[in-house]
XYZ file of C-alpha atoms in Angstrom:
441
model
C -58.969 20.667 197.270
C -57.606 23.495 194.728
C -57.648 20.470 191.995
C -61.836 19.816 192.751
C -62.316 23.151 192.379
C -60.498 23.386 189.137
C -61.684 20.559 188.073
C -65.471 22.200 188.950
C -64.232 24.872 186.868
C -63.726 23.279 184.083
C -67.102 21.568 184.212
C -69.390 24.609 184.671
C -67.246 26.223 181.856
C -68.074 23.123 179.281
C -71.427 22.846 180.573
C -72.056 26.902 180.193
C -70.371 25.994 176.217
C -72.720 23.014 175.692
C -75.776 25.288 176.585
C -74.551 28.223 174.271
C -73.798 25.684 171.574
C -77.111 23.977 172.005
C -79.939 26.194 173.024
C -78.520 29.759 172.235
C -80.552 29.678 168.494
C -83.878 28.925 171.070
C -83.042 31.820 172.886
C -82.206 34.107 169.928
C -85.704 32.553 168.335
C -87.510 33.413 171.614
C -86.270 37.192 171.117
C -87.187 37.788 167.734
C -90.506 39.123 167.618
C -93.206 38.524 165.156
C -93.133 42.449 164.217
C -89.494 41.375 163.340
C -90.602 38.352 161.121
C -93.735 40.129 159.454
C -91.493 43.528 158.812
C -90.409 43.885 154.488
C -86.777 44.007 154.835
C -85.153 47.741 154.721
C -84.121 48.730 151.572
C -81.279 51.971 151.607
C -82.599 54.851 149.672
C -81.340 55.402 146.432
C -79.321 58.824 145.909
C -79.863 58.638 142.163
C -82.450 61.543 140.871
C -86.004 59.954 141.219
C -87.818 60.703 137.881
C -91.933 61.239 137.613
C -91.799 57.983 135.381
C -90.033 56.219 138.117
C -92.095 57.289 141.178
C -94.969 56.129 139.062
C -93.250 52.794 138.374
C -92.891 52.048 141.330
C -95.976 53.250 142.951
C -97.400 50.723 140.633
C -95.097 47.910 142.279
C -95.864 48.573 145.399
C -99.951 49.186 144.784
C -102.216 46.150 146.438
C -105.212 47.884 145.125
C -104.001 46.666 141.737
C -103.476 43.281 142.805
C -106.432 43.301 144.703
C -108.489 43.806 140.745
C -106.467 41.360 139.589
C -107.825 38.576 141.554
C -111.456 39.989 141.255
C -110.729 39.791 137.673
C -109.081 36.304 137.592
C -112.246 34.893 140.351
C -114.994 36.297 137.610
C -113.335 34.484 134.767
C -113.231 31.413 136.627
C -116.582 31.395 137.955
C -117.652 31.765 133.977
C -115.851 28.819 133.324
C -117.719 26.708 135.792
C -121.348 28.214 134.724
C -121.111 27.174 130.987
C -120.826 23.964 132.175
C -123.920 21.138 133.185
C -124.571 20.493 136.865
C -122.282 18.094 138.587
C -125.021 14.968 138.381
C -126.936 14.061 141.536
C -126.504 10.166 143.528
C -129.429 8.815 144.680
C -129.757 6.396 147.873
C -132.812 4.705 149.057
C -134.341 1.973 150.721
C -138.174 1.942 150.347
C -141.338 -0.113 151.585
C -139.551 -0.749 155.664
C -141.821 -2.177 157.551
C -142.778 0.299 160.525
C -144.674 -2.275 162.970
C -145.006 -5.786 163.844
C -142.758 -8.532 164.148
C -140.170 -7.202 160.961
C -140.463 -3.536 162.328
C -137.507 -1.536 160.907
C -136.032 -4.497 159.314
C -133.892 -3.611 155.705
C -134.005 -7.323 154.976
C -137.069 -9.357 156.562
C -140.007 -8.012 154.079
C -140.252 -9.058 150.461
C -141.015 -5.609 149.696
C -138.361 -3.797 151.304
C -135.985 -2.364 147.942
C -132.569 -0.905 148.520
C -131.901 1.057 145.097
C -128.783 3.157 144.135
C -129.498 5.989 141.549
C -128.061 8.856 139.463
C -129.932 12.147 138.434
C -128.808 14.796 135.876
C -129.936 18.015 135.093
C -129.412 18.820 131.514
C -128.888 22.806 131.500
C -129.680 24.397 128.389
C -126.809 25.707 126.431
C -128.279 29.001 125.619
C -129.125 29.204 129.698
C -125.507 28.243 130.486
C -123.871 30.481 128.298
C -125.950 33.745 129.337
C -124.853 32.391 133.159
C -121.428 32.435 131.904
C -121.461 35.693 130.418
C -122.688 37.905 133.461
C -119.449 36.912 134.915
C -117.473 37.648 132.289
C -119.361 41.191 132.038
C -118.554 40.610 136.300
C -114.665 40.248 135.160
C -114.986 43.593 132.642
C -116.831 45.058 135.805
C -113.401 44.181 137.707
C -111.020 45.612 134.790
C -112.809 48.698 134.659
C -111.962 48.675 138.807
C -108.329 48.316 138.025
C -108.721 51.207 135.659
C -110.357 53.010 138.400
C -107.235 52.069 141.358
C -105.159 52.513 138.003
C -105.864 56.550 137.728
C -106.211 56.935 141.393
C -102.437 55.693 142.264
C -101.003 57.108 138.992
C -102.142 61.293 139.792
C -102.221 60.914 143.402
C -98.129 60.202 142.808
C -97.524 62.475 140.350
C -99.290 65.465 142.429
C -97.023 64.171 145.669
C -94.179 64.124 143.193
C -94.688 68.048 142.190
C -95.871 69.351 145.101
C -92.884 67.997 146.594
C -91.018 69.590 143.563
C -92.136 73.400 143.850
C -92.141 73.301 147.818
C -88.319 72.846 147.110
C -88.528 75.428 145.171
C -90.241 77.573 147.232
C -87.908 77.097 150.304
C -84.980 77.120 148.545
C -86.173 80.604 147.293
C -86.999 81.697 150.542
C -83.583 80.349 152.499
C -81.448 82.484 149.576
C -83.570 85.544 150.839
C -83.187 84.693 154.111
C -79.071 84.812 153.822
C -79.908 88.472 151.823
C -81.781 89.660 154.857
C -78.766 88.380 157.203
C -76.293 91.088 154.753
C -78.819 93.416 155.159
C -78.812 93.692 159.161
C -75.472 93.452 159.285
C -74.810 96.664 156.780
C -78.021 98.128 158.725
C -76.046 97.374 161.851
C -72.664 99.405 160.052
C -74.615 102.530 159.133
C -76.540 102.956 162.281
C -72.950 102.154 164.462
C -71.531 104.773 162.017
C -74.154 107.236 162.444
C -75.237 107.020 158.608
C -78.636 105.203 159.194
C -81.271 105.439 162.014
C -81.649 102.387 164.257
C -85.124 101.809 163.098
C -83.324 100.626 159.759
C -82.061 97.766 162.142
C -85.830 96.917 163.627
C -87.126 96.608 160.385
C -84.707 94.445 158.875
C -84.691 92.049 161.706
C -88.878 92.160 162.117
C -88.274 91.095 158.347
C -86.170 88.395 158.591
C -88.231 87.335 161.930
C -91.388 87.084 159.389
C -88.767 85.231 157.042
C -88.142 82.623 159.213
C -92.336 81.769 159.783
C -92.807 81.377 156.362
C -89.616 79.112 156.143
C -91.265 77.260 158.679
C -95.032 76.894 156.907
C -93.142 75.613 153.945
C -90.970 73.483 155.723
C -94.342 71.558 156.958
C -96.027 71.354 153.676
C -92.604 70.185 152.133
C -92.692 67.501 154.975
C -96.517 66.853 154.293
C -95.409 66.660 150.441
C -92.764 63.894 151.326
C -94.944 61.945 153.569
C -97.784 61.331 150.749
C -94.840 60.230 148.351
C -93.644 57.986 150.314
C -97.089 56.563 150.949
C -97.104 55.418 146.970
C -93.186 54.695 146.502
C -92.200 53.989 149.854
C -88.490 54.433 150.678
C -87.337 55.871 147.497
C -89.169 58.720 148.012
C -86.127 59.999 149.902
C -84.266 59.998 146.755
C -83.489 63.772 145.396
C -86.144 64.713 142.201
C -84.964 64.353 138.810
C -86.313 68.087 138.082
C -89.103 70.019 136.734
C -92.254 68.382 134.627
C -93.139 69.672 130.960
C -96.812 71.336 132.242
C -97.436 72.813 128.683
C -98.549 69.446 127.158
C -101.323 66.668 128.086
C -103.212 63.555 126.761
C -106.527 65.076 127.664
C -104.874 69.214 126.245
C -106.469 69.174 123.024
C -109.466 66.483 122.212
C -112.933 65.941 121.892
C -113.839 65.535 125.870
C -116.992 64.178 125.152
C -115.898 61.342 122.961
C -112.679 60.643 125.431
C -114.739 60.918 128.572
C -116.838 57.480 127.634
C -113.530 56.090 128.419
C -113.506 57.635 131.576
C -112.566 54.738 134.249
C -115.403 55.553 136.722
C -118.037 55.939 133.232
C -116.649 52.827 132.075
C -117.545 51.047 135.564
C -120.794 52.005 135.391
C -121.179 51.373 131.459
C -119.819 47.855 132.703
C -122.091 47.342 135.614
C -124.920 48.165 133.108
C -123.720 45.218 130.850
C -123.772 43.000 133.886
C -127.621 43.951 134.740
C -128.512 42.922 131.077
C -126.372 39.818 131.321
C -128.171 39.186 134.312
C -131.458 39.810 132.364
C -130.953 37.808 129.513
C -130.680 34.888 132.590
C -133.789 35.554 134.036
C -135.188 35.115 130.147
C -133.961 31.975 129.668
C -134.903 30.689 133.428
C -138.684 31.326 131.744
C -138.047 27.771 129.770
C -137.647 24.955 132.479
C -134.522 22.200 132.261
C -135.394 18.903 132.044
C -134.154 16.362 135.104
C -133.477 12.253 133.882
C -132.781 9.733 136.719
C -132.012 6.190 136.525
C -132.587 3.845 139.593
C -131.547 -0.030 140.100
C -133.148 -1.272 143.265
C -133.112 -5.351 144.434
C -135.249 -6.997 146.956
C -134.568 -10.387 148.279
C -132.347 -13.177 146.260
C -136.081 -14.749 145.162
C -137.305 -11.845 143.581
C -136.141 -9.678 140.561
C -133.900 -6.352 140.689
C -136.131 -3.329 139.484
C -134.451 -1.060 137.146
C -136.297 2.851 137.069
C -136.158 5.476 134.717
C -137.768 9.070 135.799
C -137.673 12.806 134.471
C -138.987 16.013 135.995
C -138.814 19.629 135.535
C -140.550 22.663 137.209
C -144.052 23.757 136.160
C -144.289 27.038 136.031
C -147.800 28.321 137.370
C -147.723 32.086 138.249
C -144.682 33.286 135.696
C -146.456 36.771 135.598
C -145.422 36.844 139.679
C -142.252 35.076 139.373
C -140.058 34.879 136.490
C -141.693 38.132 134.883
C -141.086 40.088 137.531
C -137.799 38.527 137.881
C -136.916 39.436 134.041
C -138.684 43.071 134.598
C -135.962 43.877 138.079
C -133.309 42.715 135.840
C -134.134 45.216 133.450
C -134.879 48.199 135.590
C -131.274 47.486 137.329
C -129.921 48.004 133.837
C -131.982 51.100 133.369
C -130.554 52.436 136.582
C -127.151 52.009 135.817
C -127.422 53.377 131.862
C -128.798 56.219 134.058
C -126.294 56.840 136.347
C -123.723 55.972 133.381
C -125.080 59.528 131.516
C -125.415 61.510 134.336
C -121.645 60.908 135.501
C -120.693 61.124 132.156
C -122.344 64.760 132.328
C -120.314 65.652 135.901
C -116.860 64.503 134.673
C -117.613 66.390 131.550
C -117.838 69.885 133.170
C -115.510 68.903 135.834
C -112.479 68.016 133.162
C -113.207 71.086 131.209
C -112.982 73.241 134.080
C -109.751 71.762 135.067
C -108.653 71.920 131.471
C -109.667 75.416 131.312
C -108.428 76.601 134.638
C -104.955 74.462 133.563
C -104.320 76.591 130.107
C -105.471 79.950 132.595
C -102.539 79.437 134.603
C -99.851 78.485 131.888
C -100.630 81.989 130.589
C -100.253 83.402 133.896
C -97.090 81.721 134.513
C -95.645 82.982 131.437
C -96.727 86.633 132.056
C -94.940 86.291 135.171
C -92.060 85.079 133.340
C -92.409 88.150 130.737
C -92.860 91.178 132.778
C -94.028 90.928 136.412
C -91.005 89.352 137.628
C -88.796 91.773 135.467
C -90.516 95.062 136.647
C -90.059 93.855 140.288
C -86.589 93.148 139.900
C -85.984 96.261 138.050
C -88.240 97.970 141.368
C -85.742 96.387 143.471
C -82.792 97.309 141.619
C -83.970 101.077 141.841
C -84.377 100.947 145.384
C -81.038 99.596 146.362
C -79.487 101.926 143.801
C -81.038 105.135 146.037
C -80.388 103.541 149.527
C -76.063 103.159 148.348
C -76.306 106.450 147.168
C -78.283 107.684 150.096
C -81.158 108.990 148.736
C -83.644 106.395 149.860
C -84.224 103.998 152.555
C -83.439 100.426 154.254
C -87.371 100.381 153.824
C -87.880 101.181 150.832
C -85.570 97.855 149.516
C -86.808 95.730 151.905
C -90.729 96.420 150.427
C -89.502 95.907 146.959
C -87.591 92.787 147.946
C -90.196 91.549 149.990
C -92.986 92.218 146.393
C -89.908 90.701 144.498
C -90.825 87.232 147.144
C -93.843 88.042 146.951
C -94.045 87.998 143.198
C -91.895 84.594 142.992
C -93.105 82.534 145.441
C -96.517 83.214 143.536
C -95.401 82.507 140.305
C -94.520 79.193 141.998
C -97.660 78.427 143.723
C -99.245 79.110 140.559
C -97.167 76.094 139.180
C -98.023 74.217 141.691
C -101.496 74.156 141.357
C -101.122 73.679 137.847
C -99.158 70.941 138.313
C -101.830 69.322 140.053
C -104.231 70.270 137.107
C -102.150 68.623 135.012
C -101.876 65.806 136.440
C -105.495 65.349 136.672
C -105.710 65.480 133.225
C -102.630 63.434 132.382
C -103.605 60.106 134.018
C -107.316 60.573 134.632
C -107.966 57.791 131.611
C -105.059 55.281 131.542
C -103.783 54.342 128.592
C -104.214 51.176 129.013
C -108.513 51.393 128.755
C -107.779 52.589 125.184
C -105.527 49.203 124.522
């Protein structure tokens, strides 16, 4: 008995092996889920400096809205290819003269004068028609371009703003965390003087209500930085966890010093419309040539029975137009107010991005002076408050606070300086990739 049961043993183990060997990949298929399958492989985050350029690179990369213009683009040209050309030609099948009563009723074959005839038919297009067909979708593949130009500028500041803003929030907190250790010094010498009986408790209060008030704005930053982060990853996906190469030259732009009004013709969204206004009069110059009819030639060979000769046909036709003042006028006059409506809308956009740019242009140079007159004195006069204030508390002839007011102005006066940068880092880049430099190409 101990043998059989060994023996069973063995079996159920080689059995168990066999099913492992043999269906295990079926399980391990049955677990993997189509989330699994569908999901872009994980790639680690690169702890090299992310530049501006790179971010933007990549953004690029990664953009479907790009590839998306592409294929609009590459559809339109091949749709002109297929409009310069004739009409596929038209087979004709047809049995004529079948008897529909008596004795032969229905019959192909019993009545001398039944024919069965094969056929062909062409339509000879015009050339001049089939090249103005072709050309509103070329003007539809410009149309398509100018799109890409459009996704082009969108991708290309909406990265670079993430970029910054993630920048100067760094900034920021970074600023705010070195205070924050300052203000930790300060209660604790607070806490000396008042154990000592050199300083009043309230000394203590206040520098612990400040570094309470610290902390929230540690906190507010911390959420925009983590706002910041999110939109950059949205455009360069993983790398956006990358550390930032550094700052951005703000002082200098493509759009800084030149004739807006020229430039802005070449604005992506005025170049759309200029575009979709070339379309209308390609569509136009369509309806002009639809006002001279095409010509239709048809051959038939038909055969009765073996007694009587095969007939051989020839035919043409084309459409008479009898009311062209209701039809293909009207046609050619829609065609033309379309293009009327979009030369409009062209020059009145044209107008709006005009004053919009040179606000942002104006408001951009505005804040580069500000920055620097923070740089030149308002930064060094609150330092130098600061300085002062200290100076009198050590030698006890001021108070805790009177520094912690000039340090908190001193904050104050920084973290501005850096908002200020922010914003016109987002200015900037608004006027940095708002025309790509590829529409000039």
């Amino acid at each position: 008995m101990p043998g059989k049961h060994l023996l069973l043993k063995i079996a159920l183990a080689v059995l168990a092996l066999f099913v492992l060997l043999n269906f295990g990949g079926v399980l391990a298929a049955q677990q993997y889920t189509l989330e699994q399958a569908l999901a872009a492989p994980e790639t680690p985050a690169s702890t090299a400096p992310l530049s501006l350029s790179q971010a933007l690179a990549l953004a690029e990369q990664r953009s479907e809205a790009l590839r998306a213009q592409d294929a609009a683009t590459q559809a339109a040209q091949s749709q002109a290819t297929a409009a310069g050309e004739l009409p596929d030609p038209m087979l004709n099948l047809e049995v004529i003269n079948i008897p529909a009563n008596g004795p032969d009723q229905f019959s192909l074959a019993a009545d001398f004068m039944t024919m069965r005839g094969v056929g062909v038919s062409q339509t000879f297009t015009r050339k001049d028609k089939r090249n103005a067909q072709a050309n509103v979708f070329n003007k539809s593949a410009e149309f398509a371009q100018a799109g890409k130009f459009q996704a082009l500028s969108k991708l290309r500041t909406a990265t670079a703003q993430a970029y910054l803003d993630r920048f100067y929030l760094q900034e920021i907190l970074a600023l705010l965390q070195s205070q924050r250790a300052e203000l930790e010094l300060q209660i604790e010498a607070a806490n000396a003087l008042y154990r000592s009986g050199k300083a009043p408790q309230t000394d203590v209060f206040a520098a612990r209500t400040e570094l309470g008030l610290m902390d929230l704005k540690i906190q507010d930053t911390q959420a925009l930085l983590d706002n910041a982060q999110a939109e950059l990853q949205r455009w360069v996906g993983e790398q956006a966890d990358a550390p930032l190469a550094g700052a951005v030259d703000l002082s200098q732009s493509r759009l800084g010093a030149v004739d807006l009004f020229e430039t802005l013709h070449q604005h992506p969204e005025v170049l759309a419309l200029d575009k979709a206004e070339s379309m209308a009069l390609a569509e136009a110059e369509v309806k002009q040539q639809e006002k001279s009819a095409d010509w239709t030639l048809s051959v038939m060979y038909a055969g009765r029975g073996p007694e009587f000769s095969e007939m051989l046909s020839f035919g043409a036709s084309r459409p008479l137009f009898v009311d062209q003042d209701n039809r293909q006028n009207q046609a050619l006059a829609a065609a033309n107010a379309m293009a009327a409506k979009a030369k409009a809308e062209r020059i009145e956009l044209h107008r709006e991005h005009l004053a919009q740019t040179k606000r942002w242009q104006q408001t951009w140079q505005s804040n580069l002076k500000r920055v620097a007159d923070f740089d030149r004195s308002l930064i060094p006069l609150t330092q130098q408050r600061t300085q002062a204030a200290l100076s009198a508390y050590q030698g006890a002839t001021g108070t805790l606070a009177e520094v912690l007011a000039a340090r908190r102005m001193e904050i104050d006066m920084r973290m501005e300086k850096l908002r200020i940068q922010m914003d016109t880092a987002r200015l900037w880049a608004q006027l940095e990739y708002l025309i790509p430099e590829e529409v000039q190409q």
